[in-house]
């Protein structure tokens, strides 16, 4: 708010008695006014006490003086967004075709993992290299501008060793590939036509990892590329320390949208085939299911030759 300049007032709150002139006329009263600048010289306007100055209105800062402050605020916000909310990543290979193409930029949700959310089957996730999967891959050499932009999240970092794949199995799942497929999760076949690269088979017929049957341990996920015959994913790292599994703690977040180029704008939903009930039966539930028939059979044996126990199970 601007400052209000109020004119001088007399020292009394009420009307001031004016002394009479010798000729009987009253002395003219001094008017209370809101100051608007210098005193009027025509004798008809308001007057101001000597020495009182009206405050000058503050001049707004020029655009060029405020620009550095605005840039600083924008950079801080961008850094916070990159760290806690969303980060952009570039797709460097063809392993996720045709879902993702080389040069695509995807936005990755980094917020939900902060609240304890773990990856789900069917999600496309970005994760830190768990066992040197990117060994031998060329490392980009960014210039100073690219390095700066990557630090604030406006460009992907060239130093981060990250990969992007689709989650096929989570803790407790048994995943199996025989022949050319289909790929099975807990004994149920996946219909992968909507996302597996055209011309590929769901499973690869080779002896390097294309044929497998694994159970995902706690705290891990199993990932595969959509371009099945051109993806060095979990299948081909079963001899590593993590046996091809990716620790959940390595997951940066879920890729939710293709943001660039504009012609490729699209969301990355979970395919419908993962909506079927793929959960593995819990060992406790299996044990209970097996125990119930045994208990009933034993009860029938005990009551069959005992005349003191009626068919309704009440004592006689």
mmCIF file with all atom_site columns, C-alpha atoms in Angstrom, residues 121-122 166 189-192 194-195 269-278:
data_model
loop_
_atom_site.group_PDB
_atom_site.id
_atom_site.type_symbol
_atom_site.label_atom_id
_atom_site.label_alt_id
_atom_site.label_comp_id
_atom_site.label_asym_id
_atom_site.label_entity_id
_atom_site.label_seq_id
_atom_site.pdbx_PDB_ins_code
_atom_site.Cartn_x
_atom_site.Cartn_y
_atom_site.Cartn_z
_atom_site.occupancy
_atom_site.B_iso_or_equiv
_atom_site.pdbx_formal_charge
_atom_site.auth_seq_id
_atom_site.auth_comp_id
_atom_site.auth_asym_id
_atom_site.auth_atom_id
_atom_site.pdbx_PDB_model_num
ATOM 1  C CA . UNK A 1 121 ? 3.666  -54.904 -12.803 1.00 0.00 ? 121 UNK A CA 1
ATOM 2  C CA . UNK A 1 122 ? 3.377  -53.257 -16.201 1.00 0.00 ? 122 UNK A CA 1
ATOM 3  C CA . UNK A 1 166 ? 9.030  -52.414 -18.052 1.00 0.00 ? 166 UNK A CA 1
ATOM 4  C CA . UNK A 1 189 ? 0.100  -66.024 -19.760 1.00 0.00 ? 189 UNK A CA 1
ATOM 5  C CA . UNK A 1 190 ? 0.478  -62.360 -20.666 1.00 0.00 ? 190 UNK A CA 1
ATOM 6  C CA . UNK A 1 191 ? -1.020 -60.993 -23.869 1.00 0.00 ? 191 UNK A CA 1
ATOM 7  C CA . UNK A 1 192 ? 1.756  -58.578 -24.880 1.00 0.00 ? 192 UNK A CA 1
ATOM 8  C CA . UNK A 1 194 ? -0.061 -54.095 -27.462 1.00 0.00 ? 194 UNK A CA 1
ATOM 9  C CA . UNK A 1 195 ? 3.480  -53.218 -26.402 1.00 0.00 ? 195 UNK A CA 1
ATOM 10 C CA . UNK A 1 269 ? -0.409 -46.470 -18.946 1.00 0.00 ? 269 UNK A CA 1
ATOM 11 C CA . UNK A 1 270 ? -0.215 -50.007 -17.586 1.00 0.00 ? 270 UNK A CA 1
ATOM 12 C CA . UNK A 1 271 ? -1.320 -52.478 -20.311 1.00 0.00 ? 271 UNK A CA 1
ATOM 13 C CA . UNK A 1 272 ? -4.630 -54.242 -19.773 1.00 0.00 ? 272 UNK A CA 1
ATOM 14 C CA . UNK A 1 273 ? -3.034 -57.697 -19.584 1.00 0.00 ? 273 UNK A CA 1
ATOM 15 C CA . UNK A 1 274 ? -1.666 -56.803 -16.146 1.00 0.00 ? 274 UNK A CA 1
ATOM 16 C CA . UNK A 1 275 ? -5.207 -56.188 -14.864 1.00 0.00 ? 275 UNK A CA 1
ATOM 17 C CA . UNK A 1 276 ? -5.815 -59.922 -14.535 1.00 0.00 ? 276 UNK A CA 1
ATOM 18 C CA . UNK A 1 277 ? -5.201 -61.485 -11.142 1.00 0.00 ? 277 UNK A CA 1
ATOM 19 C CA . UNK A 1 278 ? -1.508 -62.305 -11.385 1.00 0.00 ? 278 UNK A CA 1
#
